């Protein structure tokens, strides 16, 4: 909540979860929800902002966390087999998009199925890949209609370490605005904690004016 962990919970065997946060003062808040899978991989953060009124309950429902993604090995040698795996809602079809960063013409789509525990995995032949930075993202959909959006991109290297771009959209809503600025202020003069994407946008070890200038450059309002 506004960059601070307010509550944690554990999802059930079917992937559902419920979290209650009490005693919140009136005001406008940004709430972010993310998951850590069994391998410790963090999902993209679902973020939303709304006003909390006094002596009144507010409910946020139908939050479907995007799939987690683990790429191994990273970096991978060209021509070797790459394994992309993760966790998501159980018994769902996973759609994965993979491409060389900066070259959408190389985009390829793969599918996989998650099991009853939400685990999924697929292999990719990198024979046609050239040295550089690649990125992958995934979404999931059950036959009953429950589905997620695409996750944020996970970057990995082929023949070299990946070059990961800076990201000023700290709540990953597709815009850089006051919500992102409030998150940046929360982490000000710190190392950015465990925020994802990093509040330390420049990744120089501290949230400061350098990160603020990057945010302003990418400002959409």
JSON list of C-alpha atoms in Angstrom, two decimals:
[
{"chain": "A", "resi": 1, "resn": "UNK", "atom": "CA", "xyz": [0.00, 0.00, 0.00]},
{"chain": "A", "resi": 2, "resn": "UNK", "atom": "CA", "xyz": [1.76, 3.17, -1.28]},
{"chain": "A", "resi": 3, "resn": "UNK", "atom": "CA", "xyz": [5.06, 1.26, -1.33]},
{"chain": "A", "resi": 4, "resn": "UNK", "atom": "CA", "xyz": [4.69, -0.36, 2.12]},
{"chain": "A", "resi": 5, "resn": "UNK", "atom": "CA", "xyz": [3.75, -3.99, 2.77]},
{"chain": "A", "resi": 6, "resn": "UNK", "atom": "CA", "xyz": [0.51, -3.88, 4.75]},
{"chain": "A", "resi": 7, "resn": "UNK", "atom": "CA", "xyz": [-0.59, -7.51, 4.81]},
{"chain": "A", "resi": 8, "resn": "UNK", "atom": "CA", "xyz": [0.36, -10.91, 3.46]},
{"chain": "A", "resi": 9, "resn": "UNK", "atom": "CA", "xyz": [-1.61, -14.10, 2.89]},
{"chain": "A", "resi": 10, "resn": "UNK", "atom": "CA", "xyz": [-1.37, -17.54, 1.30]},
{"chain": "A", "resi": 11, "resn": "UNK", "atom": "CA", "xyz": [-3.33, -18.65, -1.74]},
{"chain": "A", "resi": 12, "resn": "UNK", "atom": "CA", "xyz": [-5.39, -21.82, -1.50]},
{"chain": "A", "resi": 13, "resn": "UNK", "atom": "CA", "xyz": [-4.81, -24.93, -3.62]},
{"chain": "A", "resi": 14, "resn": "UNK", "atom": "CA", "xyz": [-7.03, -23.50, -6.36]},
{"chain": "A", "resi": 15, "resn": "UNK", "atom": "CA", "xyz": [-5.12, -20.21, -6.40]},
{"chain": "A", "resi": 16, "resn": "UNK", "atom": "CA", "xyz": [-7.73, -18.05, -4.67]},
{"chain": "A", "resi": 17, "resn": "UNK", "atom": "CA", "xyz": [-6.81, -15.61, -1.89]},
{"chain": "A", "resi": 18, "resn": "UNK", "atom": "CA", "xyz": [-8.40, -13.02, 0.37]},
{"chain": "A", "resi": 19, "resn": "UNK", "atom": "CA", "xyz": [-6.69, -10.29, 2.40]},
{"chain": "A", "resi": 20, "resn": "UNK", "atom": "CA", "xyz": [-8.30, -7.83, 4.83]},
{"chain": "A", "resi": 21, "resn": "UNK", "atom": "CA", "xyz": [-6.65, -4.54, 5.83]},
{"chain": "A", "resi": 22, "resn": "UNK", "atom": "CA", "xyz": [-8.15, -2.78, 8.84]},
{"chain": "A", "resi": 23, "resn": "UNK", "atom": "CA", "xyz": [-7.88, 0.66, 10.46]},
{"chain": "A", "resi": 24, "resn": "UNK", "atom": "CA", "xyz": [-6.96, 2.73, 7.43]},
{"chain": "A", "resi": 25, "resn": "UNK", "atom": "CA", "xyz": [-7.27, 6.49, 7.70]},
{"chain": "A", "resi": 26, "resn": "UNK", "atom": "CA", "xyz": [-9.28, 8.41, 5.14]},
{"chain": "A", "resi": 27, "resn": "UNK", "atom": "CA", "xyz": [-7.45, 9.35, 1.98]},
{"chain": "A", "resi": 28, "resn": "UNK", "atom": "CA", "xyz": [-6.30, 8.25, -1.46]},
{"chain": "A", "resi": 29, "resn": "UNK", "atom": "CA", "xyz": [-4.19, 5.11, -1.48]},
{"chain": "A", "resi": 30, "resn": "UNK", "atom": "CA", "xyz": [-2.36, 3.04, -4.05]},
{"chain": "A", "resi": 31, "resn": "UNK", "atom": "CA", "xyz": [-2.75, -0.69, -3.44]},
{"chain": "A", "resi": 32, "resn": "UNK", "atom": "CA", "xyz": [-0.44, -3.24, -5.07]},
{"chain": "A", "resi": 33, "resn": "UNK", "atom": "CA", "xyz": [-0.87, -7.01, -5.05]},
{"chain": "A", "resi": 34, "resn": "UNK", "atom": "CA", "xyz": [1.79, -9.50, -6.12]},
{"chain": "A", "resi": 35, "resn": "UNK", "atom": "CA", "xyz": [2.61, -13.16, -5.50]},
{"chain": "A", "resi": 36, "resn": "UNK", "atom": "CA", "xyz": [5.74, -15.14, -4.68]},
{"chain": "A", "resi": 37, "resn": "UNK", "atom": "CA", "xyz": [5.67, -18.65, -6.12]},
{"chain": "A", "resi": 38, "resn": "UNK", "atom": "CA", "xyz": [7.21, -21.82, -4.65]},
{"chain": "A", "resi": 39, "resn": "UNK", "atom": "CA", "xyz": [10.54, -21.00, -6.32]},
{"chain": "A", "resi": 40, "resn": "UNK", "atom": "CA", "xyz": [10.56, -17.51, -4.79]},
{"chain": "A", "resi": 41, "resn": "UNK", "atom": "CA", "xyz": [9.89, -15.82, -8.14]},
{"chain": "A", "resi": 42, "resn": "UNK", "atom": "CA", "xyz": [7.87, -12.63, -7.86]},
{"chain": "A", "resi": 43, "resn": "UNK", "atom": "CA", "xyz": [4.94, -11.91, -10.15]},
{"chain": "A", "resi": 44, "resn": "UNK", "atom": "CA", "xyz": [4.15, -8.57, -11.77]},
{"chain": "A", "resi": 45, "resn": "UNK", "atom": "CA", "xyz": [2.34, -6.22, -9.39]},
{"chain": "A", "resi": 46, "resn": "UNK", "atom": "CA", "xyz": [-1.34, -5.44, -9.88]},
{"chain": "A", "resi": 47, "resn": "UNK", "atom": "CA", "xyz": [-1.84, -1.82, -8.76]},
{"chain": "A", "resi": 48, "resn": "UNK", "atom": "CA", "xyz": [-4.86, 0.41, -8.36]},
{"chain": "A", "resi": 49, "resn": "UNK", "atom": "CA", "xyz": [-5.64, 3.68, -6.58]},
{"chain": "A", "resi": 50, "resn": "UNK", "atom": "CA", "xyz": [-8.89, 4.66, -4.88]},
{"chain": "A", "resi": 51, "resn": "UNK", "atom": "CA", "xyz": [-10.24, 6.76, -2.04]},
{"chain": "A", "resi": 52, "resn": "UNK", "atom": "CA", "xyz": [-10.83, 5.21, 1.38]},
{"chain": "A", "resi": 53, "resn": "UNK", "atom": "CA", "xyz": [-13.75, 6.80, 3.26]},
{"chain": "A", "resi": 54, "resn": "UNK", "atom": "CA", "xyz": [-14.07, 6.69, 7.04]},
{"chain": "A", "resi": 55, "resn": "UNK", "atom": "CA", "xyz": [-16.24, 4.04, 8.78]},
{"chain": "A", "resi": 56, "resn": "UNK", "atom": "CA", "xyz": [-16.92, 2.27, 5.50]},
{"chain": "A", "resi": 57, "resn": "UNK", "atom": "CA", "xyz": [-15.71, -0.95, 3.90]},
{"chain": "A", "resi": 58, "resn": "UNK", "atom": "CA", "xyz": [-14.26, -1.05, 0.40]},
{"chain": "A", "resi": 59, "resn": "UNK", "atom": "CA", "xyz": [-13.76, -4.27, -1.55]},
{"chain": "A", "resi": 60, "resn": "UNK", "atom": "CA", "xyz": [-11.30, -4.96, -4.34]},
{"chain": "A", "resi": 61, "resn": "UNK", "atom": "CA", "xyz": [-12.20, -8.22, -6.10]},
{"chain": "A", "resi": 62, "resn": "UNK", "atom": "CA", "xyz": [-11.43, -10.26, -9.22]},
{"chain": "A", "resi": 63, "resn": "UNK", "atom": "CA", "xyz": [-7.69, -9.58, -8.94]},
{"chain": "A", "resi": 64, "resn": "UNK", "atom": "CA", "xyz": [-6.04, -12.21, -11.15]},
{"chain": "A", "resi": 65, "resn": "UNK", "atom": "CA", "xyz": [-2.27, -12.21, -10.64]},
{"chain": "A", "resi": 66, "resn": "UNK", "atom": "CA", "xyz": [-0.25, -12.67, -13.82]},
{"chain": "A", "resi": 67, "resn": "UNK", "atom": "CA", "xyz": [1.98, -15.76, -14.25]},
{"chain": "A", "resi": 68, "resn": "UNK", "atom": "CA", "xyz": [5.43, -15.80, -12.71]},
{"chain": "A", "resi": 69, "resn": "UNK", "atom": "CA", "xyz": [8.30, -16.43, -15.14]},
{"chain": "A", "resi": 70, "resn": "UNK", "atom": "CA", "xyz": [11.66, -18.11, -14.54]},
{"chain": "A", "resi": 71, "resn": "UNK", "atom": "CA", "xyz": [14.13, -18.43, -17.42]},
{"chain": "A", "resi": 72, "resn": "UNK", "atom": "CA", "xyz": [16.97, -20.97, -17.18]},
{"chain": "A", "resi": 73, "resn": "UNK", "atom": "CA", "xyz": [19.78, -20.91, -17.95]},
{"chain": "A", "resi": 74, "resn": "UNK", "atom": "CA", "xyz": [20.29, -17.15, -18.06]},
{"chain": "A", "resi": 75, "resn": "UNK", "atom": "CA", "xyz": [22.26, -16.31, -20.07]},
{"chain": "A", "resi": 76, "resn": "UNK", "atom": "CA", "xyz": [21.81, -19.20, -22.47]},
{"chain": "A", "resi": 77, "resn": "UNK", "atom": "CA", "xyz": [24.29, -20.14, -25.20]},
{"chain": "A", "resi": 78, "resn": "UNK", "atom": "CA", "xyz": [22.83, -19.80, -28.72]},
{"chain": "A", "resi": 79, "resn": "UNK", "atom": "CA", "xyz": [21.61, -23.16, -29.95]},
{"chain": "A", "resi": 80, "resn": "UNK", "atom": "CA", "xyz": [20.96, -24.57, -26.48]},
{"chain": "A", "resi": 81, "resn": "UNK", "atom": "CA", "xyz": [17.57, -25.47, -25.06]},
{"chain": "A", "resi": 82, "resn": "UNK", "atom": "CA", "xyz": [15.96, -22.79, -22.87]},
{"chain": "A", "resi": 83, "resn": "UNK", "atom": "CA", "xyz": [13.41, -23.66, -20.19]},
{"chain": "A", "resi": 84, "resn": "UNK", "atom": "CA", "xyz": [10.76, -21.08, -19.30]},
{"chain": "A", "resi": 85, "resn": "UNK", "atom": "CA", "xyz": [8.56, -21.95, -16.32]},
{"chain": "A", "resi": 86, "resn": "UNK", "atom": "CA", "xyz": [6.47, -20.50, -13.53]},
{"chain": "A", "resi": 87, "resn": "UNK", "atom": "CA", "xyz": [3.20, -20.62, -11.62]},
{"chain": "A", "resi": 88, "resn": "UNK", "atom": "CA", "xyz": [-0.25, -19.24, -12.35]},
{"chain": "A", "resi": 89, "resn": "UNK", "atom": "CA", "xyz": [-3.93, -20.11, -11.91]},
{"chain": "A", "resi": 90, "resn": "UNK", "atom": "CA", "xyz": [-4.35, -23.92, -12.06]},
{"chain": "A", "resi": 91, "resn": "UNK", "atom": "CA", "xyz": [-5.55, -25.88, -15.09]},
{"chain": "A", "resi": 92, "resn": "UNK", "atom": "CA", "xyz": [-5.09, -22.97, -17.47]},
{"chain": "A", "resi": 93, "resn": "UNK", "atom": "CA", "xyz": [-3.67, -22.42, -20.94]},
{"chain": "A", "resi": 94, "resn": "UNK", "atom": "CA", "xyz": [-0.51, -20.32, -20.85]},
{"chain": "A", "resi": 95, "resn": "UNK", "atom": "CA", "xyz": [0.25, -18.05, -23.80]},
{"chain": "A", "resi": 96, "resn": "UNK", "atom": "CA", "xyz": [3.87, -16.93, -23.87]},
{"chain": "A", "resi": 97, "resn": "UNK", "atom": "CA", "xyz": [5.31, -14.26, -26.16]},
{"chain": "A", "resi": 98, "resn": "UNK", "atom": "CA", "xyz": [9.07, -14.23, -26.70]},
{"chain": "A", "resi": 99, "resn": "UNK", "atom": "CA", "xyz": [11.17, -11.84, -28.77]},
{"chain": "A", "resi": 100, "resn": "UNK", "atom": "CA", "xyz": [14.53, -10.12, -29.09]},
{"chain": "A", "resi": 101, "resn": "UNK", "atom": "CA", "xyz": [14.36, -6.79, -27.27]},
{"chain": "A", "resi": 102, "resn": "UNK", "atom": "CA", "xyz": [13.83, -3.98, -29.76]},
{"chain": "A", "resi": 103, "resn": "UNK", "atom": "CA", "xyz": [12.91, -6.27, -32.64]},
{"chain": "A", "resi": 104, "resn": "UNK", "atom": "CA", "xyz": [9.21, -7.19, -32.65]},
{"chain": "A", "resi": 105, "resn": "UNK", "atom": "CA", "xyz": [9.69, -9.04, -35.95]},
{"chain": "A", "resi": 106, "resn": "UNK", "atom": "CA", "xyz": [11.34, -11.85, -33.98]},
{"chain": "A", "resi": 107, "resn": "UNK", "atom": "CA", "xyz": [8.25, -12.37, -31.78]},
{"chain": "A", "resi": 108, "resn": "UNK", "atom": "CA", "xyz": [7.16, -15.96, -31.39]},
{"chain": "A", "resi": 109, "resn": "UNK", "atom": "CA", "xyz": [4.24, -17.35, -29.44]},
{"chain": "A", "resi": 110, "resn": "UNK", "atom": "CA", "xyz": [4.22, -20.56, -27.42]},
{"chain": "A", "resi": 111, "resn": "UNK", "atom": "CA", "xyz": [1.56, -22.32, -25.36]},
{"chain": "A", "resi": 112, "resn": "UNK", "atom": "CA", "xyz": [1.65, -24.57, -22.32]},
{"chain": "A", "resi": 113, "resn": "UNK", "atom": "CA", "xyz": [-0.77, -25.92, -19.73]},
{"chain": "A", "resi": 114, "resn": "UNK", "atom": "CA", "xyz": [-0.61, -25.35, -15.97]},
{"chain": "A", "resi": 115, "resn": "UNK", "atom": "CA", "xyz": [-1.32, -28.35, -13.75]},
{"chain": "A", "resi": 116, "resn": "UNK", "atom": "CA", "xyz": [-3.67, -28.60, -10.77]},
{"chain": "A", "resi": 117, "resn": "UNK", "atom": "CA", "xyz": [-1.06, -26.82, -8.61]},
{"chain": "A", "resi": 118, "resn": "UNK", "atom": "CA", "xyz": [-0.59, -23.99, -11.12]},
{"chain": "A", "resi": 119, "resn": "UNK", "atom": "CA", "xyz": [2.87, -25.08, -12.26]},
{"chain": "A", "resi": 120, "resn": "UNK", "atom": "CA", "xyz": [3.74, -24.70, -15.96]},
{"chain": "A", "resi": 121, "resn": "UNK", "atom": "CA", "xyz": [6.85, -25.15, -18.10]},
{"chain": "A", "resi": 122, "resn": "UNK", "atom": "CA", "xyz": [7.93, -25.15, -21.74]},
{"chain": "A", "resi": 123, "resn": "UNK", "atom": "CA", "xyz": [11.18, -25.46, -23.67]},
{"chain": "A", "resi": 124, "resn": "UNK", "atom": "CA", "xyz": [12.47, -23.20, -26.43]},
{"chain": "A", "resi": 125, "resn": "UNK", "atom": "CA", "xyz": [15.07, -24.12, -29.05]},
{"chain": "A", "resi": 126, "resn": "UNK", "atom": "CA", "xyz": [17.43, -21.14, -29.41]},
{"chain": "A", "resi": 127, "resn": "UNK", "atom": "CA", "xyz": [19.11, -22.36, -32.61]},
{"chain": "A", "resi": 128, "resn": "UNK", "atom": "CA", "xyz": [17.76, -19.38, -34.58]},
{"chain": "A", "resi": 129, "resn": "UNK", "atom": "CA", "xyz": [18.54, -16.84, -31.83]},
{"chain": "A", "resi": 130, "resn": "UNK", "atom": "CA", "xyz": [21.37, -14.32, -32.18]},
{"chain": "A", "resi": 131, "resn": "UNK", "atom": "CA", "xyz": [23.40, -12.86, -29.34]},
{"chain": "A", "resi": 132, "resn": "UNK", "atom": "CA", "xyz": [21.56, -10.18, -27.44]},
{"chain": "A", "resi": 133, "resn": "UNK", "atom": "CA", "xyz": [18.84, -9.41, -24.91]},
{"chain": "A", "resi": 134, "resn": "UNK", "atom": "CA", "xyz": [15.52, -11.22, -25.20]},
{"chain": "A", "resi": 135, "resn": "UNK", "atom": "CA", "xyz": [12.27, -10.82, -23.30]},
{"chain": "A", "resi": 136, "resn": "UNK", "atom": "CA", "xyz": [9.26, -13.01, -22.50]},
{"chain": "A", "resi": 137, "resn": "UNK", "atom": "CA", "xyz": [5.82, -12.39, -21.05]},
{"chain": "A", "resi": 138, "resn": "UNK", "atom": "CA", "xyz": [2.90, -14.69, -20.31]},
{"chain": "A", "resi": 139, "resn": "UNK", "atom": "CA", "xyz": [-0.82, -14.73, -19.62]},
{"chain": "A", "resi": 140, "resn": "UNK", "atom": "CA", "xyz": [-3.18, -17.50, -18.50]},
{"chain": "A", "resi": 141, "resn": "UNK", "atom": "CA", "xyz": [-6.79, -18.43, -19.20]},
{"chain": "A", "resi": 142, "resn": "UNK", "atom": "CA", "xyz": [-8.98, -21.19, -17.83]},
{"chain": "A", "resi": 143, "resn": "UNK", "atom": "CA", "xyz": [-11.71, -22.84, -19.89]},
{"chain": "A", "resi": 144, "resn": "UNK", "atom": "CA", "xyz": [-14.31, -21.41, -17.47]},
{"chain": "A", "resi": 145, "resn": "UNK", "atom": "CA", "xyz": [-13.30, -17.88, -18.48]},
{"chain": "A", "resi": 146, "resn": "UNK", "atom": "CA", "xyz": [-11.00, -16.86, -15.62]},
{"chain": "A", "resi": 147, "resn": "UNK", "atom": "CA", "xyz": [-7.98, -15.17, -17.16]},
{"chain": "A", "resi": 148, "resn": "UNK", "atom": "CA", "xyz": [-5.06, -12.85, -16.43]},
{"chain": "A", "resi": 149, "resn": "UNK", "atom": "CA", "xyz": [-3.49, -10.02, -18.35]},
{"chain": "A", "resi": 150, "resn": "UNK", "atom": "CA", "xyz": [0.01, -10.38, -19.78]},
{"chain": "A", "resi": 151, "resn": "UNK", "atom": "CA", "xyz": [2.76, -10.18, -17.18]},
{"chain": "A", "resi": 152, "resn": "UNK", "atom": "CA", "xyz": [5.54, -7.63, -17.37]},
{"chain": "A", "resi": 153, "resn": "UNK", "atom": "CA", "xyz": [8.43, -8.71, -19.57]},
{"chain": "A", "resi": 154, "resn": "UNK", "atom": "CA", "xyz": [11.14, -10.89, -18.07]},
{"chain": "A", "resi": 155, "resn": "UNK", "atom": "CA", "xyz": [14.49, -10.11, -19.70]},
{"chain": "A", "resi": 156, "resn": "UNK", "atom": "CA", "xyz": [17.22, -12.68, -20.28]},
{"chain": "A", "resi": 157, "resn": "UNK", "atom": "CA", "xyz": [20.43, -12.94, -22.24]},
{"chain": "A", "resi": 158, "resn": "UNK", "atom": "CA", "xyz": [21.46, -15.07, -25.19]},
{"chain": "A", "resi": 159, "resn": "UNK", "atom": "CA", "xyz": [25.23, -15.37, -25.44]},
{"chain": "A", "resi": 160, "resn": "UNK", "atom": "CA", "xyz": [25.63, -12.44, -23.02]},
{"chain": "A", "resi": 161, "resn": "UNK", "atom": "CA", "xyz": [24.06, -10.96, -19.90]},
{"chain": "A", "resi": 162, "resn": "UNK", "atom": "CA", "xyz": [20.75, -9.23, -20.51]},
{"chain": "A", "resi": 163, "resn": "UNK", "atom": "CA", "xyz": [20.63, -5.44, -20.70]},
{"chain": "A", "resi": 164, "resn": "UNK", "atom": "CA", "xyz": [17.54, -4.57, -18.68]},
{"chain": "A", "resi": 165, "resn": "UNK", "atom": "CA", "xyz": [15.93, -1.19, -19.44]},
{"chain": "A", "resi": 166, "resn": "UNK", "atom": "CA", "xyz": [14.93, 1.29, -16.76]},
{"chain": "A", "resi": 167, "resn": "UNK", "atom": "CA", "xyz": [11.22, 1.46, -15.98]},
{"chain": "A", "resi": 168, "resn": "UNK", "atom": "CA", "xyz": [9.60, 4.61, -14.57]},
{"chain": "A", "resi": 169, "resn": "UNK", "atom": "CA", "xyz": [6.10, 3.07, -14.58]},
{"chain": "A", "resi": 170, "resn": "UNK", "atom": "CA", "xyz": [6.40, 1.88, -10.97]},
{"chain": "A", "resi": 171, "resn": "UNK", "atom": "CA", "xyz": [2.84, 0.58, -10.65]},
{"chain": "A", "resi": 172, "resn": "UNK", "atom": "CA", "xyz": [2.88, -0.96, -14.15]},
{"chain": "A", "resi": 173, "resn": "UNK", "atom": "CA", "xyz": [-0.43, 0.54, -15.29]},
{"chain": "A", "resi": 174, "resn": "UNK", "atom": "CA", "xyz": [0.94, 1.72, -18.63]},
{"chain": "A", "resi": 175, "resn": "UNK", "atom": "CA", "xyz": [1.25, 5.36, -17.52]},
{"chain": "A", "resi": 176, "resn": "UNK", "atom": "CA", "xyz": [3.86, 7.41, -15.67]},
{"chain": "A", "resi": 177, "resn": "UNK", "atom": "CA", "xyz": [1.98, 9.83, -13.44]},
{"chain": "A", "resi": 178, "resn": "UNK", "atom": "CA", "xyz": [1.37, 10.97, -9.85]},
{"chain": "A", "resi": 179, "resn": "UNK", "atom": "CA", "xyz": [0.79, 7.40, -8.65]},
{"chain": "A", "resi": 180, "resn": "UNK", "atom": "CA", "xyz": [4.32, 6.48, -9.70]},
{"chain": "A", "resi": 181, "resn": "UNK", "atom": "CA", "xyz": [5.64, 9.70, -8.18]},
{"chain": "A", "resi": 182, "resn": "UNK", "atom": "CA", "xyz": [4.03, 8.84, -4.82]},
{"chain": "A", "resi": 183, "resn": "UNK", "atom": "CA", "xyz": [5.74, 5.44, -4.86]},
{"chain": "A", "resi": 184, "resn": "UNK", "atom": "CA", "xyz": [9.05, 7.10, -5.71]},
{"chain": "A", "resi": 185, "resn": "UNK", "atom": "CA", "xyz": [8.64, 9.52, -2.78]},
{"chain": "A", "resi": 186, "resn": "UNK", "atom": "CA", "xyz": [7.93, 6.65, -0.39]},
{"chain": "A", "resi": 187, "resn": "UNK", "atom": "CA", "xyz": [11.31, 5.07, -1.23]},
{"chain": "A", "resi": 188, "resn": "UNK", "atom": "CA", "xyz": [13.18, 8.43, -1.38]},
{"chain": "A", "resi": 189, "resn": "UNK", "atom": "CA", "xyz": [16.78, 8.28, -0.08]},
{"chain": "A", "resi": 190, "resn": "UNK", "atom": "CA", "xyz": [16.54, 4.49, 0.32]},
{"chain": "A", "resi": 191, "resn": "UNK", "atom": "CA", "xyz": [17.82, 1.70, -1.91]},
{"chain": "A", "resi": 192, "resn": "UNK", "atom": "CA", "xyz": [14.28, 1.11, -3.17]},
{"chain": "A", "resi": 193, "resn": "UNK", "atom": "CA", "xyz": [13.60, -1.92, -1.02]},
{"chain": "A", "resi": 194, "resn": "UNK", "atom": "CA", "xyz": [11.90, -4.78, -2.86]},
{"chain": "A", "resi": 195, "resn": "UNK", "atom": "CA", "xyz": [9.75, -2.62, -5.13]},
{"chain": "A", "resi": 196, "resn": "UNK", "atom": "CA", "xyz": [9.06, -4.16, -8.52]},
{"chain": "A", "resi": 197, "resn": "UNK", "atom": "CA", "xyz": [9.88, -2.49, -10.88]},
{"chain": "A", "resi": 198, "resn": "UNK", "atom": "CA", "xyz": [12.72, -0.97, -8.82]},
{"chain": "A", "resi": 199, "resn": "UNK", "atom": "CA", "xyz": [12.02, 2.50, -7.41]},
{"chain": "A", "resi": 200, "resn": "UNK", "atom": "CA", "xyz": [15.76, 2.93, -7.90]},
{"chain": "A", "resi": 201, "resn": "UNK", "atom": "CA", "xyz": [15.12, 3.41, -11.62]},
{"chain": "A", "resi": 202, "resn": "UNK", "atom": "CA", "xyz": [18.74, 4.21, -12.46]},
{"chain": "A", "resi": 203, "resn": "UNK", "atom": "CA", "xyz": [19.88, 1.25, -10.32]},
{"chain": "A", "resi": 204, "resn": "UNK", "atom": "CA", "xyz": [22.69, 3.25, -8.76]},
{"chain": "A", "resi": 205, "resn": "UNK", "atom": "CA", "xyz": [21.86, 2.06, -5.24]},
{"chain": "A", "resi": 206, "resn": "UNK", "atom": "CA", "xyz": [19.72, 5.02, -4.10]},
{"chain": "A", "resi": 207, "resn": "UNK", "atom": "CA", "xyz": [16.37, 6.62, -4.94]},
{"chain": "A", "resi": 208, "resn": "UNK", "atom": "CA", "xyz": [17.22, 10.26, -5.65]},
{"chain": "A", "resi": 209, "resn": "UNK", "atom": "CA", "xyz": [17.05, 13.10, -8.16]},
{"chain": "A", "resi": 210, "resn": "UNK", "atom": "CA", "xyz": [18.50, 10.92, -10.90]},
{"chain": "A", "resi": 211, "resn": "UNK", "atom": "CA", "xyz": [15.48, 8.63, -10.66]},
{"chain": "A", "resi": 212, "resn": "UNK", "atom": "CA", "xyz": [13.14, 11.63, -10.47]},
{"chain": "A", "resi": 213, "resn": "UNK", "atom": "CA", "xyz": [14.61, 13.08, -13.68]},
{"chain": "A", "resi": 214, "resn": "UNK", "atom": "CA", "xyz": [14.14, 9.74, -15.47]},
{"chain": "A", "resi": 215, "resn": "UNK", "atom": "CA", "xyz": [10.54, 9.67, -14.31]},
{"chain": "A", "resi": 216, "resn": "UNK", "atom": "CA", "xyz": [9.93, 13.22, -15.56]},
{"chain": "A", "resi": 217, "resn": "UNK", "atom": "CA", "xyz": [11.46, 12.34, -18.94]},
{"chain": "A", "resi": 218, "resn": "UNK", "atom": "CA", "xyz": [8.99, 9.43, -19.26]},
{"chain": "A", "resi": 219, "resn": "UNK", "atom": "CA", "xyz": [6.01, 11.35, -17.81]},
{"chain": "A", "resi": 220, "resn": "UNK", "atom": "CA", "xyz": [2.65, 10.70, -19.50]},
{"chain": "A", "resi": 221, "resn": "UNK", "atom": "CA", "xyz": [0.28, 12.26, -16.97]}
]
